[in-house]
mmCIF file of C-alpha atoms and ligand atoms in Angstrom:
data_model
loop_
_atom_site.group_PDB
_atom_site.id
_atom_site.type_symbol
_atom_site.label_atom_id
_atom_site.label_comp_id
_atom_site.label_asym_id
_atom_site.label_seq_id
_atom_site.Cartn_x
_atom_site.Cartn_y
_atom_site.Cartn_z
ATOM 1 C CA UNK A 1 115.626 120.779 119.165
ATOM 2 C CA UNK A 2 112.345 119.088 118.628
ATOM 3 C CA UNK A 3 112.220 117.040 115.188
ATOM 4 C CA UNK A 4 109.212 117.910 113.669
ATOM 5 C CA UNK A 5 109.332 115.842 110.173
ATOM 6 C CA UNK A 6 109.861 112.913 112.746
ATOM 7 C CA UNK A 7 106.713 113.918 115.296
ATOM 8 C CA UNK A 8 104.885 114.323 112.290
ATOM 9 C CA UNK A 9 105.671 110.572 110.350
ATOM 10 C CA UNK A 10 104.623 109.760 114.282
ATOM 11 C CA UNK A 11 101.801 111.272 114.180
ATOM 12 C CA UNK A 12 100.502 110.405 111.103
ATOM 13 C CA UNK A 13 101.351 106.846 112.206
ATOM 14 C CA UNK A 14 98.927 107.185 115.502
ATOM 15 C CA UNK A 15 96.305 108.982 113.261
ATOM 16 C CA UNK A 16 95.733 107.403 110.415
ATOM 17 C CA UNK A 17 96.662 104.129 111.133
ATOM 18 C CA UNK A 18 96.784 103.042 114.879
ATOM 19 C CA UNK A 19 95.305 105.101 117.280
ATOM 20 C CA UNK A 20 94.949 102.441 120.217
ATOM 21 C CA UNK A 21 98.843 102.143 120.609
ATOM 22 C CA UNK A 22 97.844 105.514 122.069
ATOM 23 C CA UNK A 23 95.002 105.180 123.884
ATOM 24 C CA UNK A 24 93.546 107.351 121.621
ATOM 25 C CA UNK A 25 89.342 107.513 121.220
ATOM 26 C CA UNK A 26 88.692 108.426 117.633
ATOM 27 C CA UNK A 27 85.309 109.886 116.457
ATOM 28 C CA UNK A 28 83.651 108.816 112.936
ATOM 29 C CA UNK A 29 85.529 111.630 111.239
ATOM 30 C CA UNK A 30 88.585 110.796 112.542
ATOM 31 C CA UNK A 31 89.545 113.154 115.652
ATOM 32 C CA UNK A 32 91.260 112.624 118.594
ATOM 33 C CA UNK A 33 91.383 114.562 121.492
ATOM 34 C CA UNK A 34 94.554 116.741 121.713
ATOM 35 C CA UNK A 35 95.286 116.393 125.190
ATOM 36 C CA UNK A 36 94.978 112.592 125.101
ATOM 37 C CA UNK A 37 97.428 112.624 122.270
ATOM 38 C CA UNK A 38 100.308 114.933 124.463
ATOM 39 C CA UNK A 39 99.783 112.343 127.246
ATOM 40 C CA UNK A 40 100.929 109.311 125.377
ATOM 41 C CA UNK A 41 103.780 111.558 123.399
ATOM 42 C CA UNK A 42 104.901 112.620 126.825
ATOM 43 C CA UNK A 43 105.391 109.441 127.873
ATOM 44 C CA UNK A 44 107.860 108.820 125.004
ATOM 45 C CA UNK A 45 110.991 110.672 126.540
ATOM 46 C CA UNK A 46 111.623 111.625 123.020
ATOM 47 C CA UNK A 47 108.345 113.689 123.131
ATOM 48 C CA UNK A 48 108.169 114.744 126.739
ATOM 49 C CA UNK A 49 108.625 118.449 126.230
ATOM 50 C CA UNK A 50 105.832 118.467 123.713
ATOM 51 C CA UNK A 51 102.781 121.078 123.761
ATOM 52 C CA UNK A 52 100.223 122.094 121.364
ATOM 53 C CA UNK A 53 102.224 124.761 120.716
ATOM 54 C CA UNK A 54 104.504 122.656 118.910
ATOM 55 C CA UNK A 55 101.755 120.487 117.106
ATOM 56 C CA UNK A 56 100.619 124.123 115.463
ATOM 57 C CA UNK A 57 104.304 124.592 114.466
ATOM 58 C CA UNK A 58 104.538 121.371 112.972
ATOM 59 C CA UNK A 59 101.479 121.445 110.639
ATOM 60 C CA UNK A 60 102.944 125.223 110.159
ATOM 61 C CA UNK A 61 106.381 124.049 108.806
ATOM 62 C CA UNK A 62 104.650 120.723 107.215
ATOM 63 C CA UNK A 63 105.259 120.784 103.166
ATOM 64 C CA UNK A 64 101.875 118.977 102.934
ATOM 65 C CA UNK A 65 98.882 119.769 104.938
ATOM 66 C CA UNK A 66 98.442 116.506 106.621
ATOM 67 C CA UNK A 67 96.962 117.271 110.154
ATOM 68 C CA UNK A 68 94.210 119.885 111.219
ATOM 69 C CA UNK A 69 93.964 121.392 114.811
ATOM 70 C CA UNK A 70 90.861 122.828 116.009
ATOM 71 C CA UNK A 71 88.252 122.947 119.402
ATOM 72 C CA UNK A 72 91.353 120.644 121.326
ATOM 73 C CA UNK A 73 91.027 118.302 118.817
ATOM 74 C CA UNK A 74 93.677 116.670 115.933
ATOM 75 C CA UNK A 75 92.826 114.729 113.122
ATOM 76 C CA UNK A 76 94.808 113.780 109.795
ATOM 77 C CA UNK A 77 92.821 114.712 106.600
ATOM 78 C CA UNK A 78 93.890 111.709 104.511
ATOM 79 C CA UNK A 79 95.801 108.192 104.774
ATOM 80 C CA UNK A 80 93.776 106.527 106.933
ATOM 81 C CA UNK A 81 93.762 102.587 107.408
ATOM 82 C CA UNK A 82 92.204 102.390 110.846
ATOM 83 C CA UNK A 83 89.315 99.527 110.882
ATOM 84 C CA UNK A 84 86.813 101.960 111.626
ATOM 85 C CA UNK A 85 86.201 103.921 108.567
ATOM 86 C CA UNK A 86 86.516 107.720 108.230
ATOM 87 C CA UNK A 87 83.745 109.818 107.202
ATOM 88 C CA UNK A 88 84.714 112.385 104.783
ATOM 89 C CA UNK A 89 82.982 115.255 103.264
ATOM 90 C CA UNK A 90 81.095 113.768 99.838
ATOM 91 C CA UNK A 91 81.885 117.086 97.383
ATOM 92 C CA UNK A 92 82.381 117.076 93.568
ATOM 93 C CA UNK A 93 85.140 116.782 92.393
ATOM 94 C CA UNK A 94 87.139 118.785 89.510
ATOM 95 C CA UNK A 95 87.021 117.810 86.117
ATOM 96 C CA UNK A 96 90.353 116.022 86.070
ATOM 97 C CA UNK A 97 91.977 114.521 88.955
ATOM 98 C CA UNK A 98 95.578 113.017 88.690
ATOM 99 C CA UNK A 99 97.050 110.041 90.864
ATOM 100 C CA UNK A 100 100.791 109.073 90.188
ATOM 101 C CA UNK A 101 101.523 105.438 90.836
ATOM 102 C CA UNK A 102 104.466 102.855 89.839
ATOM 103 C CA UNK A 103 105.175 101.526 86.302
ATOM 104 C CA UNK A 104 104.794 98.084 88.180
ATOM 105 C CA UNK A 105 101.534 98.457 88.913
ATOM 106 C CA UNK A 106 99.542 99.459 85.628
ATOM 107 C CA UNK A 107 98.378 96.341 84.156
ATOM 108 C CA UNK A 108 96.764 95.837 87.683
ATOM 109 C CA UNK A 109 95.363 99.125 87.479
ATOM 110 C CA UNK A 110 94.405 98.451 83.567
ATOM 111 C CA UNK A 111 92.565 95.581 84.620
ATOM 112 C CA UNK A 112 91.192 96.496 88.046
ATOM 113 C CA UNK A 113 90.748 99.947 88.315
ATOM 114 C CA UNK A 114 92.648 102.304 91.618
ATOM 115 C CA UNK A 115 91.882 100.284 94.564
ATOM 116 C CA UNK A 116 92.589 101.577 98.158
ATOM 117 C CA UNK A 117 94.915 98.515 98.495
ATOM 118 C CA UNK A 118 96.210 99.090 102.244
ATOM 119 C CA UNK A 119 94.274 102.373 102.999
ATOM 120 C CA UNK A 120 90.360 102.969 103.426
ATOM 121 C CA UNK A 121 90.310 105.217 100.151
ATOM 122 C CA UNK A 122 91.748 105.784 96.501
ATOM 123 C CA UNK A 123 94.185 109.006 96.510
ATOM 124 C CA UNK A 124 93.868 111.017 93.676
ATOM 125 C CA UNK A 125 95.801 114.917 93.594
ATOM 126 C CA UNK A 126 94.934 117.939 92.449
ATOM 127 C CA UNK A 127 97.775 118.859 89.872
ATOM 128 C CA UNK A 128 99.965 116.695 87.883
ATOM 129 C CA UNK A 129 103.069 117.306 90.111
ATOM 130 C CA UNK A 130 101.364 116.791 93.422
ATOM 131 C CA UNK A 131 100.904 113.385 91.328
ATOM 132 C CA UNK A 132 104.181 112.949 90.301
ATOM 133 C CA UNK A 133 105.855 113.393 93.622
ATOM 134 C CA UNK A 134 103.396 111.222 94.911
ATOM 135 C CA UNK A 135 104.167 108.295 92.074
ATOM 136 C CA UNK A 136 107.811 109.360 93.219
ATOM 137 C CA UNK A 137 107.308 107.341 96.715
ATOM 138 C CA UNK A 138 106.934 104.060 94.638
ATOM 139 C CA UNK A 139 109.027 104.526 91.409
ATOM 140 C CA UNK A 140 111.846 106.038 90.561
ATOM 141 C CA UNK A 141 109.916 106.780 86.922
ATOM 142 C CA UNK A 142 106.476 107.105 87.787
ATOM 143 C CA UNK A 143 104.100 107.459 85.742
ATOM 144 C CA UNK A 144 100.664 109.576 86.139
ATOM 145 C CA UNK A 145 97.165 108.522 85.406
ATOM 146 C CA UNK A 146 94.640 111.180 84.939
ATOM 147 C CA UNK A 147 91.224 110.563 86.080
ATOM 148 C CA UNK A 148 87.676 111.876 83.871
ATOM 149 C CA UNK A 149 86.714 112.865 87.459
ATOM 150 C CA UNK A 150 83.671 114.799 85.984
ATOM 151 C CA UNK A 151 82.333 111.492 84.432
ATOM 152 C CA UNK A 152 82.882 109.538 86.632
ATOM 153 C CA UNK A 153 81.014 111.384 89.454
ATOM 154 C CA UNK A 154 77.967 111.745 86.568
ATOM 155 C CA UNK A 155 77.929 107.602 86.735
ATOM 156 C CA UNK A 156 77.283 108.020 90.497
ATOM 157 C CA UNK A 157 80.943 107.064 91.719
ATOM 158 C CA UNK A 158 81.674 108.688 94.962
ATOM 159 C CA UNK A 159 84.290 111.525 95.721
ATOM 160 C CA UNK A 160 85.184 112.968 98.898
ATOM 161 C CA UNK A 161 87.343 116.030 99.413
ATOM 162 C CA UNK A 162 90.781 115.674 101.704
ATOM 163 C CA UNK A 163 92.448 118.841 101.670
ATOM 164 C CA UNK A 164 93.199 121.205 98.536
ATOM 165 C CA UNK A 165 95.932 118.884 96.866
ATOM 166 C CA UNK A 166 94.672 115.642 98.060
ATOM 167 C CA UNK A 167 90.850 114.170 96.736
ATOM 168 C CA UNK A 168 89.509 110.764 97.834
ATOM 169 C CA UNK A 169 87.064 108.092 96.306
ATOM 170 C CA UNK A 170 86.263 104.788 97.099
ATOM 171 C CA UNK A 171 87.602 103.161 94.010
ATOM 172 C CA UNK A 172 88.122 104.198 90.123
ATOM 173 C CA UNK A 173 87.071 102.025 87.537
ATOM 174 C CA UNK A 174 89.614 101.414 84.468
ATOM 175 C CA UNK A 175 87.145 102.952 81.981
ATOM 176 C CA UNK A 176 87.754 106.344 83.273
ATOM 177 C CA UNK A 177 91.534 106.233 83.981
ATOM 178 C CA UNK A 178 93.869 106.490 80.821
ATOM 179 C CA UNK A 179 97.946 106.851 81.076
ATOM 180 C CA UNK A 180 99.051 110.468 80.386
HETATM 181 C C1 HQG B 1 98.399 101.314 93.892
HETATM 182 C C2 HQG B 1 100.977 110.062 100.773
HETATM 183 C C3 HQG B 1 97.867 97.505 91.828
HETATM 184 C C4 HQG B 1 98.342 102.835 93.883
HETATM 185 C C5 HQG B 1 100.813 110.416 99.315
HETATM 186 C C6 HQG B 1 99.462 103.167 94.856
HETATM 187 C C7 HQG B 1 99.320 110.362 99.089
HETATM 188 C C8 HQG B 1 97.183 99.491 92.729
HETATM 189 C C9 HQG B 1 99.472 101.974 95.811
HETATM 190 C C10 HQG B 1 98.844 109.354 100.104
HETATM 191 C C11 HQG B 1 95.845 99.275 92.322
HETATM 192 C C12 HQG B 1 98.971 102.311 97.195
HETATM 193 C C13 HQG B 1 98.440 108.060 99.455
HETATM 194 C C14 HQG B 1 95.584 98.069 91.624
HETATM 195 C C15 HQG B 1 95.902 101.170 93.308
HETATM 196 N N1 HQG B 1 96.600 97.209 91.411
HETATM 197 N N2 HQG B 1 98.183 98.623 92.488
HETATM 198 N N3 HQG B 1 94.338 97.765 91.179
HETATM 199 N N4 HQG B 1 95.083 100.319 92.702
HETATM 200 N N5 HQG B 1 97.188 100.685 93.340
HETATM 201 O O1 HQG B 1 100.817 104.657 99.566
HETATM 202 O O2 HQG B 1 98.040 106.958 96.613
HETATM 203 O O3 HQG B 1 103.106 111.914 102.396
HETATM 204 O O4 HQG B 1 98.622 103.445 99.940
HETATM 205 O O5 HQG B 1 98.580 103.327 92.570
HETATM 206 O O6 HQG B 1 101.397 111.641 98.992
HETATM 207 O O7 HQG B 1 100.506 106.282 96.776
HETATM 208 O O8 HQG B 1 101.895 110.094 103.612
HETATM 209 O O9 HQG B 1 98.698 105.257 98.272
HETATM 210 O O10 HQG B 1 100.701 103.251 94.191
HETATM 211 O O11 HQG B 1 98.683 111.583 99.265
HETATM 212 O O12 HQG B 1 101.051 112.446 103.656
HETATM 213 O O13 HQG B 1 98.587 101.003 95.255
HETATM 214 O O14 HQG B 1 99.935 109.139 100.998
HETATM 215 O O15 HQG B 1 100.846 111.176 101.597
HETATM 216 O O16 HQG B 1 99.944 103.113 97.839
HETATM 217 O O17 HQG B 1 99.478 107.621 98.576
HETATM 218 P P1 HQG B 1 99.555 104.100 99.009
HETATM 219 P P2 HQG B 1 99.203 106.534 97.438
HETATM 220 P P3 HQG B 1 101.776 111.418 102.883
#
């Protein structure tokens, strides 16, 4: 019985954040061939049954969309941290955008704006419970910041799209974040 929340955390893991413990060539936009990836999972004895087959079923029976397949290739649409950094698709963004964060970290935030601390870009969701659940991952009481996306992108900040739930920017200035 093959795992697939685990190959996917793995996944994710070679993806978005290191790709040469896999001997994996990334392209600016982040994708990997598919084939190179199944040779360095098969070589895990954990993974050695694995096919593409399987990668399809996991992004199928994934509760996020985290991973795309297409032309033999993989990528991860979000997350990364790889040195290189990911091109994404500049797009504007919706009016309001959300991004749900711990209780610990708002006078930070207050004073500095969202930062992409550990990752190559601010993540900022769609809906207010895509935020929530989000916030959930760092605080048991999160709270959720919503974001005058609109205005922001008038003032020339930068937003990039990552999949339907999931937007990106570079950073977020306090002046256009207030606590919901
Ligand atoms: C916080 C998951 C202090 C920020 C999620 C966040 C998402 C600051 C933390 C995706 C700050 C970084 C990304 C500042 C930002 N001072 N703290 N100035 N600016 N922060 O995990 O957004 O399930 O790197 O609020 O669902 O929580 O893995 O980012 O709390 O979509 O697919 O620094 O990862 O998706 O934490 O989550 P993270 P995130 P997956």
């Amino acid at each position: 019985m093959i795992n697939y929340i685990e190959l996917s955390k793995e996944i994710s893991y070679a993806l978005r954040h290191a790709p040469w413990e896999y001997e994996l060539e990334m392209d600016e936009e982040g994708w990997v061939s598919v084939e190179q990836l199944l040779d360095a999972l098969n070589k895990d004895e954990k993974w050695e049954s694995i096919s593409e087959k399987d990668l399809i079923v996991m992004i199928q029976k994934s509760e996020k969309k985290r991973h795309e397949i297409a032309k033999g290739k993989i990528r991860a649409y979000y997350g990364h941290s790889v040195p290189m950094k990911i091109a994404k698709e500049e797009k504007e963004p919706p009016r309001v955008l959300y991004h749900g964060t711990a209780r610990r970290f708002l006078d930070s935030i207050k004073e500095n704006g969202l930062l992409p601390e550990g990752r190559q870009y601010v993540h900022l969701s769609q809906d207010v419970e895509t935020a929530h659940n989000v916030g959930r991952r760092h605080d048991k009481h999160p709270c959720v910041l919503k974001i005058n996306a609109t205005q922001a992108y008038q003032d020339g900040i930068n937003f990039y799209y990552g999949n339907e739930k999931v937007w990106l920017a570079d950073e977020i200035p306090s002046k256009y974040i207030t606590e919901m």
